[in-house]
mmCIF file of C-alpha atoms in Angstrom:
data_model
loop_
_atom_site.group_PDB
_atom_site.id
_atom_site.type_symbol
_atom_site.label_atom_id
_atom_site.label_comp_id
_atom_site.label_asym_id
_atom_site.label_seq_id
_atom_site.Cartn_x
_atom_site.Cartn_y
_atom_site.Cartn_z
ATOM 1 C CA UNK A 1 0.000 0.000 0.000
ATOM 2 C CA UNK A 2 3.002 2.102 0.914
ATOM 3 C CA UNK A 3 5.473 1.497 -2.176
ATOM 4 C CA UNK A 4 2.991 0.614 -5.004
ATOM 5 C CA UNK A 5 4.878 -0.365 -7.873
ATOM 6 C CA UNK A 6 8.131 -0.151 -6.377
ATOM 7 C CA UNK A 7 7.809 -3.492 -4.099
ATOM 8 C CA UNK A 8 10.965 -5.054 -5.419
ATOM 9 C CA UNK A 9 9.260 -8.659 -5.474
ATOM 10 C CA UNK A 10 6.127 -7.680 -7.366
ATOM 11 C CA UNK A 11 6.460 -7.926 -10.963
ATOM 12 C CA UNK A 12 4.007 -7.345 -13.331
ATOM 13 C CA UNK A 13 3.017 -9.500 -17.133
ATOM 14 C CA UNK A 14 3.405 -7.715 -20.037
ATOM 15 C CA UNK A 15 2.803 -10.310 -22.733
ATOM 16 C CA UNK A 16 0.015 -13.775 -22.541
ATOM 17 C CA UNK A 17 1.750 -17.231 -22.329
ATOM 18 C CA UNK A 18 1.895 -19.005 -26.014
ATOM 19 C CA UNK A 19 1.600 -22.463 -26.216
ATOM 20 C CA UNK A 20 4.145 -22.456 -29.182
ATOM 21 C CA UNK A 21 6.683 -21.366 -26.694
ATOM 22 C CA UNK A 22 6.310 -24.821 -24.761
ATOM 23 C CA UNK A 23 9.589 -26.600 -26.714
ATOM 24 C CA UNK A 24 11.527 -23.468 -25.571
ATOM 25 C CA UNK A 25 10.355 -23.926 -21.783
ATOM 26 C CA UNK A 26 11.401 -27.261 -21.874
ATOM 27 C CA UNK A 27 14.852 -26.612 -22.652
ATOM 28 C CA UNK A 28 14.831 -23.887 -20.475
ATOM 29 C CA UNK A 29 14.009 -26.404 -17.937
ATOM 30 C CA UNK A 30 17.349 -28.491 -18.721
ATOM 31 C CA UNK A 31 19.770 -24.903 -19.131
ATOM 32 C CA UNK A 32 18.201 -23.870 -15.693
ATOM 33 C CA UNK A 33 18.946 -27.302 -13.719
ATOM 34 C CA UNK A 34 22.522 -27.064 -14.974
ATOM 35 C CA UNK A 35 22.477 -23.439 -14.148
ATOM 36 C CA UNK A 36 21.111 -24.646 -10.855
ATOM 37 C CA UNK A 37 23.964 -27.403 -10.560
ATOM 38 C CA UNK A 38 26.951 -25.337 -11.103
ATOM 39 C CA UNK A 39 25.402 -22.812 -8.413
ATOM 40 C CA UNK A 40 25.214 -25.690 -5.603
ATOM 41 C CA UNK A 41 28.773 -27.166 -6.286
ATOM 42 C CA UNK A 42 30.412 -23.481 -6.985
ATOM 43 C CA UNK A 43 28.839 -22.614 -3.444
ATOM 44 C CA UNK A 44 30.189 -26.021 -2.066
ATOM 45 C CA UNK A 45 33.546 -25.419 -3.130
ATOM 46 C CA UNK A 46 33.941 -21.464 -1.782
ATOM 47 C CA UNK A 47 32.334 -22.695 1.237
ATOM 48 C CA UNK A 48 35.177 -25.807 1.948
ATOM 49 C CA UNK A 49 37.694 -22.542 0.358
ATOM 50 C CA UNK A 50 36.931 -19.894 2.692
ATOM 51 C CA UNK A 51 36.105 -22.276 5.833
ATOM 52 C CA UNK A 52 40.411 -22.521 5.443
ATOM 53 C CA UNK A 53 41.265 -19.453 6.760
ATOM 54 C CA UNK A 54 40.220 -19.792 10.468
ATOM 55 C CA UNK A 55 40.799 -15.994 11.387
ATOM 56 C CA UNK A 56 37.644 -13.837 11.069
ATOM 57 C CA UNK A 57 39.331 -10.546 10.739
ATOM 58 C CA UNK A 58 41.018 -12.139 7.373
ATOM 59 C CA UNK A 59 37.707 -13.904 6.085
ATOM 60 C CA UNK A 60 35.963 -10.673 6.448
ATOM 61 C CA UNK A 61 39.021 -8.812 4.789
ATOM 62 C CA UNK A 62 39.118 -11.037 2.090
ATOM 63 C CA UNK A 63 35.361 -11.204 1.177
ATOM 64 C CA UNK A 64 34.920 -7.491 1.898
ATOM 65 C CA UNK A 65 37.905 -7.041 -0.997
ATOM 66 C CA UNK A 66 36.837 -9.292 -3.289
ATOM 67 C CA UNK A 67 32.744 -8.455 -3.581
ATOM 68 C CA UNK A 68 34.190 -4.499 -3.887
ATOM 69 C CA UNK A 69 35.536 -5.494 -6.853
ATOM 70 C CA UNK A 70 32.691 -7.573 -8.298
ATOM 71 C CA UNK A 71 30.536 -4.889 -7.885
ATOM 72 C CA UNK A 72 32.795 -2.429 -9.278
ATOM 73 C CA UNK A 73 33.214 -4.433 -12.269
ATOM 74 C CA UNK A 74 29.254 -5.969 -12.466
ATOM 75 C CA UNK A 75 27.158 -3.171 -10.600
ATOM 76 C CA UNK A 76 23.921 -5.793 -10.757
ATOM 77 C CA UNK A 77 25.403 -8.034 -8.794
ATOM 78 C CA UNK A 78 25.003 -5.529 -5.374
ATOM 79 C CA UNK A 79 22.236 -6.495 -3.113
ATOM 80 C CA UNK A 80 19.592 -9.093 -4.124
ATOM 81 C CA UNK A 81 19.347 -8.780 -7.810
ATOM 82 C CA UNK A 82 15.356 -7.673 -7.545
ATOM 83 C CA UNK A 83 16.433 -4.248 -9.053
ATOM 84 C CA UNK A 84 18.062 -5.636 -12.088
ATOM 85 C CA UNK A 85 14.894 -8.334 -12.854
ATOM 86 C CA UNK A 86 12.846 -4.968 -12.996
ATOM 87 C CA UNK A 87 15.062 -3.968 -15.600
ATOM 88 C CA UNK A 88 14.729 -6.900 -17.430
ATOM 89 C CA UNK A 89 11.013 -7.477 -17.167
ATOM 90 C CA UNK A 90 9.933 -3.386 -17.859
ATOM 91 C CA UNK A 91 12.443 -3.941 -21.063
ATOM 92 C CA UNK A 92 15.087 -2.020 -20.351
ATOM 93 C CA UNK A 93 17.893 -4.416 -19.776
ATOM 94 C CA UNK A 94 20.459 -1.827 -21.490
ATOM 95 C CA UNK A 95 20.435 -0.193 -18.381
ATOM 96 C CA UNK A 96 21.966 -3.322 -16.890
ATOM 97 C CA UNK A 97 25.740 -1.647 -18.047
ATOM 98 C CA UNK A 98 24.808 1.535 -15.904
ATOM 99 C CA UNK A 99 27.589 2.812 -14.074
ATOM 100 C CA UNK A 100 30.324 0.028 -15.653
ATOM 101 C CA UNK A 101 32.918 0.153 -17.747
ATOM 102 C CA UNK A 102 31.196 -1.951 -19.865
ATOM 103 C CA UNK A 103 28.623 0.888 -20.845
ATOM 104 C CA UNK A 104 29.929 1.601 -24.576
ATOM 105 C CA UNK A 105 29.707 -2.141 -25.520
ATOM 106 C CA UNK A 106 25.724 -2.131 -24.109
ATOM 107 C CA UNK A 107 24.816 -1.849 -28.282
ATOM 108 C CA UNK A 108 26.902 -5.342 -28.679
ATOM 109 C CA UNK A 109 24.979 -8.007 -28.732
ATOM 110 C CA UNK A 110 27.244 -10.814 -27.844
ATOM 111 C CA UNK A 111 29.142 -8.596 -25.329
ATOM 112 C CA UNK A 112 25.621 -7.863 -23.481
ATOM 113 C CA UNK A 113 25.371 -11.856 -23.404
ATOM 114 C CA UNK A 114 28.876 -12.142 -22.156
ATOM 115 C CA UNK A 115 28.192 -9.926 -19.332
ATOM 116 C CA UNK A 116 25.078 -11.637 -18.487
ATOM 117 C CA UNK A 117 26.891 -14.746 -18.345
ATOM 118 C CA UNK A 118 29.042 -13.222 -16.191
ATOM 119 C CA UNK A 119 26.519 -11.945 -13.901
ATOM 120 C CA UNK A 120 25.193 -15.772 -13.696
ATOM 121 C CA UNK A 121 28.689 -16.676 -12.772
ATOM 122 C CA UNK A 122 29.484 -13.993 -10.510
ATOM 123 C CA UNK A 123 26.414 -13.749 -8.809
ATOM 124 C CA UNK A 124 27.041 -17.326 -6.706
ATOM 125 C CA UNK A 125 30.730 -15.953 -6.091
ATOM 126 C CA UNK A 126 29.287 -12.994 -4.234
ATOM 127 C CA UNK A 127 26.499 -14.604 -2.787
ATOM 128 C CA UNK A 128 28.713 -16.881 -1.105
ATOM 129 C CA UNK A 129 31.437 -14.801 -0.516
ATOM 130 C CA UNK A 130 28.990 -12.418 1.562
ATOM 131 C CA UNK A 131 27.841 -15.347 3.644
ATOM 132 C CA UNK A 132 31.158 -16.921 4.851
ATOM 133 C CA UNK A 133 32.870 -13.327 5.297
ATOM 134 C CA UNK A 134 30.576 -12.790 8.224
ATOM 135 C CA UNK A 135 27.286 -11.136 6.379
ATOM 136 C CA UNK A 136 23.974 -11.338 6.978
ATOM 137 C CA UNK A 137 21.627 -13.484 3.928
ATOM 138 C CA UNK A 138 20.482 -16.566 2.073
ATOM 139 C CA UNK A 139 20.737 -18.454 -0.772
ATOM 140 C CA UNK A 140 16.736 -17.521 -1.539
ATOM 141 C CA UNK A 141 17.013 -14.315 -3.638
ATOM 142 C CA UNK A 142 20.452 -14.778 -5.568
ATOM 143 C CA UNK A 143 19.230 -18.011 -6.794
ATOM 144 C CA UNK A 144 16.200 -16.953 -8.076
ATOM 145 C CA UNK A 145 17.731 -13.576 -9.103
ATOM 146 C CA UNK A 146 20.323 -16.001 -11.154
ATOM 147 C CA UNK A 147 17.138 -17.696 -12.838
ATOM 148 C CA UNK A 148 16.085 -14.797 -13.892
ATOM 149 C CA UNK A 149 19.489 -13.639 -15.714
ATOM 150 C CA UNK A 150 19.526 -17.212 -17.406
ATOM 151 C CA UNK A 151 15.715 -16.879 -18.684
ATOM 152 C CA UNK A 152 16.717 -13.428 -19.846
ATOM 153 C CA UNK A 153 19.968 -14.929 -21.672
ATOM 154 C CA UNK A 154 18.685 -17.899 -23.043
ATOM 155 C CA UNK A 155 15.342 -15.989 -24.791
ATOM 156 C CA UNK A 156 17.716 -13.363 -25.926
ATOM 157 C CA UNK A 157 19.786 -15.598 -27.657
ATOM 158 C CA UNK A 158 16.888 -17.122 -29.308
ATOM 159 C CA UNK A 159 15.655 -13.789 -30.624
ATOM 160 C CA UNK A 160 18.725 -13.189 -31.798
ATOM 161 C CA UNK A 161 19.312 -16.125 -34.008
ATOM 162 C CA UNK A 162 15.606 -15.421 -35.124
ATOM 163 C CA UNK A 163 15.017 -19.357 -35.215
ATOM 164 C CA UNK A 164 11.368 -18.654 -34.648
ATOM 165 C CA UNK A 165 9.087 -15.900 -33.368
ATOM 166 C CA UNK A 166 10.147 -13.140 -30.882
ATOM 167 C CA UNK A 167 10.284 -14.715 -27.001
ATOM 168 C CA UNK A 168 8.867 -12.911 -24.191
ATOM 169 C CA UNK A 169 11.614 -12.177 -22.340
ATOM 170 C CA UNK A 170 9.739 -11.256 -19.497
ATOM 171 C CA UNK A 171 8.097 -14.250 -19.187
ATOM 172 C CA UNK A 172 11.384 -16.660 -19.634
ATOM 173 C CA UNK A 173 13.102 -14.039 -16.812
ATOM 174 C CA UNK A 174 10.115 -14.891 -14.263
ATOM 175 C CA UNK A 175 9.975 -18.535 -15.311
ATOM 176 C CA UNK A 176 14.050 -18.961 -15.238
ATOM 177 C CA UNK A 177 13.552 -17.345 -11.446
ATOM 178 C CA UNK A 178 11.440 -20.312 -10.927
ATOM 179 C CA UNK A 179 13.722 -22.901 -12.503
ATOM 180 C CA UNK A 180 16.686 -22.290 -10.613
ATOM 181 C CA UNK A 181 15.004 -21.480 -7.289
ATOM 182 C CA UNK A 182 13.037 -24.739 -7.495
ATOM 183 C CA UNK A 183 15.981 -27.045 -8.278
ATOM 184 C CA UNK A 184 18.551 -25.377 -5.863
ATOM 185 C CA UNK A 185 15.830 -25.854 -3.169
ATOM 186 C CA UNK A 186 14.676 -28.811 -4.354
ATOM 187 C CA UNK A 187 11.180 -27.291 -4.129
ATOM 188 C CA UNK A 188 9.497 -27.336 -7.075
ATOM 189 C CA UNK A 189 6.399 -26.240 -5.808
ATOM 190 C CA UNK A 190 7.328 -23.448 -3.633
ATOM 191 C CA UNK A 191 9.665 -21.875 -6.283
ATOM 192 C CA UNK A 192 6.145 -22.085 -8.990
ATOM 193 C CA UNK A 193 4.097 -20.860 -6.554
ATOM 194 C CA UNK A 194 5.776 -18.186 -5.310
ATOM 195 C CA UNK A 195 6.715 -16.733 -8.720
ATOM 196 C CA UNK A 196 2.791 -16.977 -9.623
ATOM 197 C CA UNK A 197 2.352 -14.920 -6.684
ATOM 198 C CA UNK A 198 4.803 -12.083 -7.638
ATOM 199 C CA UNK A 199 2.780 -11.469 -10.425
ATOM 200 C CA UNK A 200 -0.688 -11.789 -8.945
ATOM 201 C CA UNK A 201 -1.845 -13.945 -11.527
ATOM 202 C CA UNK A 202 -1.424 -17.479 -12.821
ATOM 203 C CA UNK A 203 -0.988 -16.981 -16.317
ATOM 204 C CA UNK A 204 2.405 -18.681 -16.641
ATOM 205 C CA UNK A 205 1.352 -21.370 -13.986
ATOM 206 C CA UNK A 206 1.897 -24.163 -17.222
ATOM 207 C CA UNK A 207 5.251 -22.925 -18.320
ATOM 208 C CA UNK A 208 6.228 -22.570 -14.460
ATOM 209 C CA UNK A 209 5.234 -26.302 -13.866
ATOM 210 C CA UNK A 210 6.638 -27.731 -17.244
ATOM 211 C CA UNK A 211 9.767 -25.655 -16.648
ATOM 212 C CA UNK A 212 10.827 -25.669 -13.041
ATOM 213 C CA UNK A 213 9.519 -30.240 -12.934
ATOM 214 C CA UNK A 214 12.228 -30.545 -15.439
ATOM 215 C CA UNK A 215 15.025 -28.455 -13.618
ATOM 216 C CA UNK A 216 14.118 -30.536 -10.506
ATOM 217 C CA UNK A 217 14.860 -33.814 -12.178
ATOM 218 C CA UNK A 218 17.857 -32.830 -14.344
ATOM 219 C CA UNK A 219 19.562 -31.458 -11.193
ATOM 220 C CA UNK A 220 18.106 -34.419 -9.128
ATOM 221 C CA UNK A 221 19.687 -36.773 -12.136
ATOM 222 C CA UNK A 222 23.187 -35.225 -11.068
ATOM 223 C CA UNK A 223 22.541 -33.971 -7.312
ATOM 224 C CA UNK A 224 19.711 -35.630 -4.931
ATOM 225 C CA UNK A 225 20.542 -33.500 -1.880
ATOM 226 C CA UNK A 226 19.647 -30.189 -1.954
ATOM 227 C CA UNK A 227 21.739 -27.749 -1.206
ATOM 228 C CA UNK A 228 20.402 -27.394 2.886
ATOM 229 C CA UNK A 229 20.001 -30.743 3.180
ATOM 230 C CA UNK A 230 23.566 -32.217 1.510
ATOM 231 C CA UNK A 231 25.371 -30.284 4.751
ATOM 232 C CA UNK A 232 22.827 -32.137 7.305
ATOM 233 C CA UNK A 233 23.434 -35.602 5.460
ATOM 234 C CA UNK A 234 27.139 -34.856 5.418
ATOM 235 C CA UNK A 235 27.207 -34.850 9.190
ATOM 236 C CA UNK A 236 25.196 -37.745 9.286
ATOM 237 C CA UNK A 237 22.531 -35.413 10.479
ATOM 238 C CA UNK A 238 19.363 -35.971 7.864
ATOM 239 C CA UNK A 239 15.971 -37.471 8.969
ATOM 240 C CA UNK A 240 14.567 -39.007 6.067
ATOM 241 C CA UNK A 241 10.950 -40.411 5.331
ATOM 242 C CA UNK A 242 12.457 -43.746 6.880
ATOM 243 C CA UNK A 243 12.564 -42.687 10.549
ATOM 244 C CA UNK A 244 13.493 -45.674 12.297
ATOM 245 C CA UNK A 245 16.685 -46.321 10.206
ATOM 246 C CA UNK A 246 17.288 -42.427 10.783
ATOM 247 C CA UNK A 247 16.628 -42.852 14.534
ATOM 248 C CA UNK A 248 19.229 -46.290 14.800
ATOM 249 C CA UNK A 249 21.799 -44.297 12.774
ATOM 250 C CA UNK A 250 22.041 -41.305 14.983
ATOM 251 C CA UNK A 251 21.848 -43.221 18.286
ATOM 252 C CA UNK A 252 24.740 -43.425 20.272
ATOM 253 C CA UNK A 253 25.395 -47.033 21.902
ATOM 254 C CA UNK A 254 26.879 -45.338 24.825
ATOM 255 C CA UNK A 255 24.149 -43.721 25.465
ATOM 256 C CA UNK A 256 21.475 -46.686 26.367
ATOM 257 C CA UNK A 257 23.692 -49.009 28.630
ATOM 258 C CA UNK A 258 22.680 -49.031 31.858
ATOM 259 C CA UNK A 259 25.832 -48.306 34.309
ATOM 260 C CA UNK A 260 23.422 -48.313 37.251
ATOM 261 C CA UNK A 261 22.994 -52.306 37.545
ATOM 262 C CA UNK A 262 23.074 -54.609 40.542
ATOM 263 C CA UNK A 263 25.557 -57.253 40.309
ATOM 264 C CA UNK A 264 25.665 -61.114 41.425
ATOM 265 C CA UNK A 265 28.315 -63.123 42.575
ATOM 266 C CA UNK A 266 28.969 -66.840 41.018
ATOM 267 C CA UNK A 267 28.610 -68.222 44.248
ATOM 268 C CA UNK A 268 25.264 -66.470 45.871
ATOM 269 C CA UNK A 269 23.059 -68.624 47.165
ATOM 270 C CA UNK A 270 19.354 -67.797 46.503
ATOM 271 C CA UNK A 271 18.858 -66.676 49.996
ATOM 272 C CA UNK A 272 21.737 -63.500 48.795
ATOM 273 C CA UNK A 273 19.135 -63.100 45.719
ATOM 274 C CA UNK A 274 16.511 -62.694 48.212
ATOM 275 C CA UNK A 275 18.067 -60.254 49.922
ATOM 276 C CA UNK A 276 19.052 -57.867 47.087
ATOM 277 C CA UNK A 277 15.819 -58.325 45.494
ATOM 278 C CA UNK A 278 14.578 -56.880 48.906
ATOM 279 C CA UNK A 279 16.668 -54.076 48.759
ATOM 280 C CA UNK A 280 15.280 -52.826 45.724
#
């Protein structure tokens, strides 16, 4: 009621979902679960990178340095990436190369690709970068955020080969949003649902289902933890739908022998058993 318009996670559809555009959703599906892929084992592996240096002073020094000069170099990539979606989804992606050094190439085609591949790329870096320096955030936005630069890409470059009619880019940004979010998560529903929601209607609810089911299984095909729950099954930590195999695996044999026990001699006679069983 406040902001109107300017809620960053309310974005509104431009163009009506085609059904011709269903083969293209489909292979968005497969570019997004890889997308999705390389963003759970790139944050795996700057995780196990940064958890080397113990000191926090020099973790926080070292992301601090780094992320100033990804954004200085990719100016999208600073805070959640809502701002930049806008862009993309009111049509003005140009303005993507605002404040870069990259602004006099923003006519190039294939150099506007380039830096959107970058952004993809980047984006996990600072994402995770941010989080084990010491900052404050989650893995929610950025990986939606990076859907939505890989939608963007990947129905750009089809409009620009002119293979068949123009794309909506809009609707392969908010869709892309959904593919990776769904597959990082491994929530397929939450990641449609939520994206329907941003938009206040259910337009795209097909291409959100056929899309974001086949990220799910191609990342599933490669990956079946998620990225929350590979850390819990790491430690030996994960309750899965079989709990009594989950509840034998955690339990500690230490902890259920009784060291509070009565003990009988060889040679008691039964009038000693008596006894102790009357003490008790």
């Amino acid at each position: 009621m406040l902001l109107a318009e300017k809620i960053l996670v309310h974005f509104e559809i431009s163009e009506p979902f085609v059904i011709g555009d269903v083969p293209f959703f489909l292979l968005l599906g497969v570019l997004t679960g890889l997308v999705s892929l390389y963003f759970n084992r790139a944050t795996d592996l700057l995780t196990s990178l940064m958890d080397r240096f113990n000191n926090i002073w020099l973790r926080g020094i070292l992301g601090v340095s780094v992320l100033g000069v990804l954004v200085f170099l990719f100016p999208p990539l600073y805070g959640e990436g809502y701002d930049a979606i806008r862009l993309i989804i009111s049509g003005d992606s140009i303005n993507l190369l605002d404040n870069s050094f990259f602004y006099t190439f923003r006519d190039n085609i294939w150099f506007f690709l380039g830096f959107l591949l970058f952004l993809i790329i980047m984006k996990v870096v600072a994402t995770t970068l941010t989080l084990e320096s010491g900052g404050i955030g989650g893995i929610f936005a950025p990986s939606a955020v990076t859907g939505g630069f890989a939608g963007f890409g990947f129905a750009r470059l089809i409009n620009e080969f002119g293979i068949t009619r123009p794309l909506s880019e809009a609707n392969f940004t908010l869709v892309g949003m959904a593919g990776v979010l769904g597959a990082v998560l491994h929530a397929p529903l939450t990641a449609i649902f939520l994206i329907a929601e941003m938009t206040n209607v259910y337009e795209l609810i097909v291409p959100l289902m056929l899309t974001t089911t086949i990220s799910v299984v191609t990342i599933k095909t490669f990956d079946p933890q998620s990225i929350f729950t590979k850390r819990l099954a790491e430690r030996g930590e994960l309750l899965t739908h079989h709990k009594d195999q989950a509840v034998l695996t955690l339990l500690n044999v230490r902890d259920v022998i009784d060291h509070d026990l009565m003990t009988i001699p060889p040679d008691a006679t039964l009038g000693d058993l008596t006894l102790s069983l009357i003490h008790i």
